[in-house]
Amino acid sequence: MRSARLLRVIRIVRLTAFAVRAAESSREVLEERGLQYALATGAILFVAAAAAVTLFERGNGGNIDSFGDGIWWAAATVTTVGYGDRFPVTPEGRGIAVFLMLLGISLFSFTTANLSAFFVKPQNEEQDGSPTLADVMEQLRRLEAEIVELRLASAASGGQ
């Protein structure tokens, strides 16, 4: 009985450690390139688009009659699923739809690029032992100076 409890405690500790590492990695991804600001701005624009399309479509022959319908339509639009059960019919609503489509594509692209950069980064950090351009340029300057010294020494000794 005690060993089963001990195993549960160990399992919980390991799970907690994993969760902490995952949270730190997530925070690093979000903070490193301003992803948290992009996602927050996207969320605000998402809700604003849902509210605006509801405002323009309600009572104008459209099928988006409530804020809930607007949120559903916005979610289907921003994810490019486009179920077709809710759609704008007014010019203003369609303009908002185009904006929301571009927002969705941009946010998904930006998020994907940031996640890719996060996963590629460790490979680049492993190559820290390789010389940088500045290192190579410094070595080139030293070699040029050494060549000049050797030429001067050769000229001083009579070319032998």
mmCIF file of N, CA and C in Angstrom, residues 81-159:
data_model
loop_
_atom_site.group_PDB
_atom_site.id
_atom_site.type_symbol
_atom_site.label_atom_id
_atom_site.label_comp_id
_atom_site.label_asym_id
_atom_site.label_seq_id
_atom_site.Cartn_x
_atom_site.Cartn_y
_atom_site.Cartn_z
ATOM 1 N N VAL A 81 -11.933 27.605 -41.812
ATOM 2 C CA VAL A 81 -12.796 26.431 -41.948
ATOM 3 C C VAL A 81 -13.978 26.780 -42.835
ATOM 4 N N GLY A 82 -14.645 27.900 -42.516
ATOM 5 C CA GLY A 82 -15.742 28.378 -43.332
ATOM 6 C C GLY A 82 -16.867 27.386 -43.502
ATOM 7 N N TYR A 83 -17.528 27.033 -42.415
ATOM 8 C CA TYR A 83 -18.624 26.065 -42.483
ATOM 9 C C TYR A 83 -19.727 26.507 -43.438
ATOM 10 N N GLY A 84 -19.980 27.784 -43.528
ATOM 11 C CA GLY A 84 -21.020 28.276 -44.416
ATOM 12 C C GLY A 84 -22.377 28.390 -43.768
ATOM 13 N N ASP A 85 -22.491 27.997 -42.498
ATOM 14 C CA ASP A 85 -23.782 28.119 -41.826
ATOM 15 C C ASP A 85 -24.051 29.558 -41.403
ATOM 16 N N ARG A 86 -23.019 30.341 -41.191
ATOM 17 C CA ARG A 86 -23.134 31.765 -40.876
ATOM 18 C C ARG A 86 -22.240 32.509 -41.860
ATOM 19 N N PHE A 87 -22.797 33.563 -42.454
ATOM 20 C CA PHE A 87 -22.007 34.338 -43.406
ATOM 21 C C PHE A 87 -22.587 35.741 -43.503
ATOM 22 N N PRO A 88 -21.737 36.728 -43.737
ATOM 23 C CA PRO A 88 -22.216 38.105 -43.853
ATOM 24 C C PRO A 88 -22.833 38.356 -45.227
ATOM 25 N N VAL A 89 -23.834 39.234 -45.242
ATOM 26 C CA VAL A 89 -24.484 39.584 -46.505
ATOM 27 C C VAL A 89 -24.335 41.063 -46.833
ATOM 28 N N THR A 90 -24.020 41.890 -45.846
ATOM 29 C CA THR A 90 -23.865 43.325 -46.090
ATOM 30 C C THR A 90 -22.439 43.608 -46.553
ATOM 31 N N PRO A 91 -22.232 44.700 -47.281
ATOM 32 C CA PRO A 91 -20.870 45.054 -47.707
ATOM 33 C C PRO A 91 -19.924 45.253 -46.515
ATOM 34 N N GLU A 92 -20.435 45.860 -45.449
ATOM 35 C CA GLU A 92 -19.594 46.067 -44.263
ATOM 36 C C GLU A 92 -19.184 44.727 -43.654
ATOM 37 N N GLY A 93 -20.135 43.819 -43.560
ATOM 38 C CA GLY A 93 -19.847 42.494 -43.015
ATOM 39 C C GLY A 93 -18.845 41.733 -43.858
ATOM 40 N N ARG A 94 -18.966 41.858 -45.162
ATOM 41 C CA ARG A 94 -18.023 41.177 -46.049
ATOM 42 C C ARG A 94 -16.628 41.790 -45.956
ATOM 43 N N GLY A 95 -16.570 43.100 -45.773
ATOM 44 C CA GLY A 95 -15.270 43.754 -45.559
ATOM 45 C C GLY A 95 -14.603 43.260 -44.283
ATOM 46 N N ILE A 96 -15.404 43.123 -43.234
ATOM 47 C CA ILE A 96 -14.881 42.584 -41.976
ATOM 48 C C ILE A 96 -14.411 41.148 -42.187
ATOM 49 N N ALA A 97 -15.132 40.397 -43.012
ATOM 50 C CA ALA A 97 -14.749 39.007 -43.291
ATOM 51 C C ALA A 97 -13.374 38.941 -43.957
ATOM 52 N N VAL A 98 -13.143 39.802 -44.932
ATOM 53 C CA VAL A 98 -11.839 39.825 -45.606
ATOM 54 C C VAL A 98 -10.738 40.161 -44.601
ATOM 55 N N PHE A 99 -10.992 41.171 -43.768
ATOM 56 C CA PHE A 99 -10.023 41.546 -42.739
ATOM 57 C C PHE A 99 -9.730 40.366 -41.815
ATOM 58 N N LEU A 100 -10.772 39.672 -41.395
ATOM 59 C CA LEU A 100 -10.607 38.557 -40.464
ATOM 60 C C LEU A 100 -9.877 37.383 -41.120
ATOM 61 N N MET A 101 -10.118 37.157 -42.400
ATOM 62 C CA MET A 101 -9.391 36.103 -43.113
ATOM 63 C C MET A 101 -7.898 36.412 -43.141
ATOM 64 N N LEU A 102 -7.558 37.644 -43.477
ATOM 65 C CA LEU A 102 -6.150 38.039 -43.512
ATOM 66 C C LEU A 102 -5.518 37.974 -42.126
ATOM 67 N N LEU A 103 -6.278 38.366 -41.110
ATOM 68 C CA LEU A 103 -5.790 38.285 -39.732
ATOM 69 C C LEU A 103 -5.488 36.837 -39.356
ATOM 70 N N GLY A 104 -6.393 35.936 -39.680
ATOM 71 C CA GLY A 104 -6.189 34.530 -39.345
ATOM 72 C C GLY A 104 -4.966 33.946 -40.022
ATOM 73 N N ILE A 105 -4.824 34.209 -41.307
ATOM 74 C CA ILE A 105 -3.670 33.699 -42.045
ATOM 75 C C ILE A 105 -2.381 34.277 -41.472
ATOM 76 N N SER A 106 -2.387 35.573 -41.169
ATOM 77 C CA SER A 106 -1.193 36.223 -40.622
ATOM 78 C C SER A 106 -0.824 35.669 -39.256
ATOM 79 N N LEU A 107 -1.814 35.521 -38.385
ATOM 80 C CA LEU A 107 -1.526 35.019 -37.037
ATOM 81 C C LEU A 107 -1.013 33.587 -37.062
ATOM 82 N N PHE A 108 -1.621 32.746 -37.874
ATOM 83 C CA PHE A 108 -1.152 31.365 -37.954
ATOM 84 C C PHE A 108 0.252 31.300 -38.546
ATOM 85 N N SER A 109 0.535 32.132 -39.535
ATOM 86 C CA SER A 109 1.876 32.160 -40.123
ATOM 87 C C SER A 109 2.902 32.638 -39.108
ATOM 88 N N PHE A 110 2.575 33.707 -38.401
ATOM 89 C CA PHE A 110 3.490 34.271 -37.403
ATOM 90 C C PHE A 110 3.752 33.274 -36.278
ATOM 91 N N THR A 111 2.700 32.612 -35.823
ATOM 92 C CA THR A 111 2.846 31.624 -34.749
ATOM 93 C C THR A 111 3.689 30.445 -35.216
ATOM 94 N N THR A 112 3.433 29.961 -36.410
ATOM 95 C CA THR A 112 4.197 28.839 -36.952
ATOM 96 C C THR A 112 5.668 29.207 -37.113
ATOM 97 N N ALA A 113 5.940 30.404 -37.608
ATOM 98 C CA ALA A 113 7.327 30.847 -37.771
ATOM 99 C C ALA A 113 8.038 30.923 -36.426
ATOM 100 N N ASN A 114 7.364 31.428 -35.406
ATOM 101 C CA ASN A 114 7.976 31.523 -34.080
ATOM 102 C C ASN A 114 8.240 30.151 -33.480
ATOM 103 N N LEU A 115 7.302 29.242 -33.628
ATOM 104 C CA LEU A 115 7.519 27.889 -33.112
ATOM 105 C C LEU A 115 8.660 27.200 -33.856
ATOM 106 N N SER A 116 8.725 27.395 -35.162
ATOM 107 C CA SER A 116 9.817 26.811 -35.943
ATOM 108 C C SER A 116 11.156 27.376 -35.499
ATOM 109 N N ALA A 117 11.219 28.677 -35.301
ATOM 110 C CA ALA A 117 12.462 29.308 -34.845
ATOM 111 C C ALA A 117 12.868 28.781 -33.476
ATOM 112 N N PHE A 118 11.898 28.529 -32.630
ATOM 113 C CA PHE A 118 12.202 27.998 -31.299
ATOM 114 C C PHE A 118 12.824 26.614 -31.395
ATOM 115 N N PHE A 119 12.292 25.766 -32.269
ATOM 116 C CA PHE A 119 12.809 24.408 -32.376
ATOM 117 C C PHE A 119 14.115 24.340 -33.154
ATOM 118 N N VAL A 120 14.362 25.270 -34.048
ATOM 119 C CA VAL A 120 15.601 25.287 -34.813
ATOM 120 C C VAL A 120 16.729 25.894 -33.983
ATOM 121 N N LYS A 121 16.417 26.773 -33.072
ATOM 122 C CA LYS A 121 17.403 27.498 -32.272
ATOM 123 C C LYS A 121 18.404 26.598 -31.558
ATOM 124 N N PRO A 122 18.009 25.500 -30.911
ATOM 125 C CA PRO A 122 19.009 24.664 -30.237
ATOM 126 C C PRO A 122 20.083 24.126 -31.175
ATOM 127 N N GLN A 123 19.740 23.840 -32.420
ATOM 128 C CA GLN A 123 20.742 23.369 -33.366
ATOM 129 C C GLN A 123 21.773 24.459 -33.621
ATOM 130 N N ASN A 124 21.326 25.695 -33.740
ATOM 131 C CA ASN A 124 22.241 26.801 -33.973
ATOM 132 C C ASN A 124 23.123 27.045 -32.759
ATOM 133 N N GLU A 125 22.583 26.871 -31.554
ATOM 134 C CA GLU A 125 23.367 27.095 -30.350
ATOM 135 C C GLU A 125 24.447 26.041 -30.192
ATOM 136 N N GLU A 126 24.219 24.832 -30.712
ATOM 137 C CA GLU A 126 25.221 23.782 -30.632
ATOM 138 C C GLU A 126 26.429 24.119 -31.491
ATOM 139 N N GLN A 127 26.270 24.966 -32.472
ATOM 140 C CA GLN A 127 27.350 25.321 -33.373
ATOM 141 C C GLN A 127 28.143 26.518 -32.865
ATOM 142 N N ASP A 128 28.009 26.857 -31.588
ATOM 143 C CA ASP A 128 28.720 28.001 -31.037
ATOM 144 C C ASP A 128 30.233 27.824 -31.114
ATOM 145 N N GLY A 129 30.714 26.591 -31.204
ATOM 146 C CA GLY A 129 32.143 26.353 -31.304
ATOM 147 C C GLY A 129 32.714 26.761 -32.647
ATOM 148 N N SER A 130 31.895 26.908 -33.657
ATOM 149 C CA SER A 130 32.384 27.286 -34.972
ATOM 150 C C SER A 130 32.708 28.774 -34.991
ATOM 151 N N PRO A 131 33.740 29.155 -35.761
ATOM 152 C CA PRO A 131 34.149 30.562 -35.766
ATOM 153 C C PRO A 131 33.107 31.455 -36.431
ATOM 154 N N THR A 132 33.020 32.657 -35.927
ATOM 155 C CA THR A 132 32.125 33.645 -36.514
ATOM 156 C C THR A 132 32.885 34.422 -37.580
ATOM 157 N N LEU A 133 32.201 35.270 -38.291
ATOM 158 C CA LEU A 133 32.842 36.096 -39.308
ATOM 159 C C LEU A 133 33.880 37.007 -38.670
ATOM 160 N N ALA A 134 33.579 37.544 -37.504
ATOM 161 C CA ALA A 134 34.530 38.413 -36.809
ATOM 162 C C ALA A 134 35.801 37.644 -36.441
ATOM 163 N N ASP A 135 35.639 36.380 -36.016
ATOM 164 C CA ASP A 135 36.811 35.557 -35.690
ATOM 165 C C ASP A 135 37.680 35.328 -36.924
ATOM 166 N N VAL A 136 37.056 35.021 -38.035
ATOM 167 C CA VAL A 136 37.791 34.771 -39.274
ATOM 168 C C VAL A 136 38.501 36.041 -39.733
ATOM 169 N N MET A 137 37.839 37.183 -39.625
ATOM 170 C CA MET A 137 38.456 38.452 -40.034
ATOM 171 C C MET A 137 39.654 38.785 -39.147
ATOM 172 N N GLU A 138 39.546 38.541 -37.863
ATOM 173 C CA GLU A 138 40.659 38.787 -36.939
ATOM 174 C C GLU A 138 41.845 37.888 -37.278
ATOM 175 N N GLN A 139 41.567 36.633 -37.562
ATOM 176 C CA GLN A 139 42.638 35.706 -37.932
ATOM 177 C C GLN A 139 43.293 36.147 -39.238
ATOM 178 N N LEU A 140 42.508 36.633 -40.188
ATOM 179 C CA LEU A 140 43.049 37.126 -41.454
ATOM 180 C C LEU A 140 43.972 38.317 -41.222
ATOM 181 N N ARG A 141 43.579 39.251 -40.331
ATOM 182 C CA ARG A 141 44.427 40.411 -40.021
ATOM 183 C C ARG A 141 45.761 39.968 -39.411
ATOM 184 N N ARG A 142 45.697 38.992 -38.500
ATOM 185 C CA ARG A 142 46.934 38.502 -37.879
ATOM 186 C C ARG A 142 47.849 37.848 -38.914
ATOM 187 N N LEU A 143 47.259 37.069 -39.821
ATOM 188 C CA LEU A 143 48.071 36.422 -40.856
ATOM 189 C C LEU A 143 48.699 37.446 -41.798
ATOM 190 N N GLU A 144 47.948 38.483 -42.142
ATOM 191 C CA GLU A 144 48.493 39.538 -42.998
ATOM 192 C C GLU A 144 49.650 40.249 -42.303
ATOM 193 N N ALA A 145 49.493 40.519 -41.006
ATOM 194 C CA ALA A 145 50.565 41.170 -40.250
ATOM 195 C C ALA A 145 51.793 40.270 -40.182
ATOM 196 N N GLU A 146 51.580 38.973 -40.026
ATOM 197 C CA GLU A 146 52.697 38.028 -39.970
ATOM 198 C C GLU A 146 53.418 37.962 -41.311
ATOM 199 N N ILE A 147 52.669 38.013 -42.400
ATOM 200 C CA ILE A 147 53.282 38.005 -43.736
ATOM 201 C C ILE A 147 54.141 39.244 -43.924
ATOM 202 N N VAL A 148 53.640 40.402 -43.490
ATOM 203 C CA VAL A 148 54.410 41.645 -43.599
ATOM 204 C C VAL A 148 55.696 41.528 -42.791
ATOM 205 N N GLU A 149 55.618 40.994 -41.571
ATOM 206 C CA GLU A 149 56.811 40.826 -40.728
ATOM 207 C C GLU A 149 57.819 39.892 -41.390
ATOM 208 N N LEU A 150 57.331 38.797 -41.957
ATOM 209 C CA LEU A 150 58.234 37.853 -42.623
ATOM 210 C C LEU A 150 58.911 38.484 -43.836
ATOM 211 N N ARG A 151 58.185 39.286 -44.586
ATOM 212 C CA ARG A 151 58.780 39.965 -45.746
ATOM 213 C C ARG A 151 59.845 40.960 -45.301
ATOM 214 N N LEU A 152 59.542 41.702 -44.226
ATOM 215 C CA LEU A 152 60.519 42.665 -43.718
ATOM 216 C C LEU A 152 61.762 41.948 -43.207
ATOM 217 N N ALA A 153 61.566 40.850 -42.509
ATOM 218 C CA ALA A 153 62.707 40.088 -41.991
ATOM 219 C C ALA A 153 63.517 39.498 -43.135
ATOM 220 N N SER A 154 62.838 39.052 -44.177
ATOM 221 C CA SER A 154 63.521 38.482 -45.332
ATOM 222 C C SER A 154 64.311 39.553 -46.070
ATOM 223 N N ALA A 155 63.733 40.745 -46.203
ATOM 224 C CA ALA A 155 64.418 41.845 -46.885
ATOM 225 C C ALA A 155 65.621 42.313 -46.071
ATOM 226 N N ALA A 156 65.498 42.317 -44.746
ATOM 227 C CA ALA A 156 66.587 42.770 -43.885
ATOM 228 C C ALA A 156 67.756 41.791 -43.909
ATOM 229 N N SER A 157 67.486 40.526 -44.103
ATOM 230 C CA SER A 157 68.558 39.528 -44.098
ATOM 231 C C SER A 157 69.134 39.314 -45.491
ATOM 232 N N GLY A 158 68.713 40.094 -46.419
ATOM 233 C CA GLY A 158 69.278 40.024 -47.760
ATOM 234 C C GLY A 158 68.563 39.058 -48.674
ATOM 235 N N GLY A 159 67.365 38.637 -48.308
ATOM 236 C CA GLY A 159 66.571 37.790 -49.184
ATOM 237 C C GLY A 159 66.895 36.325 -49.076
#
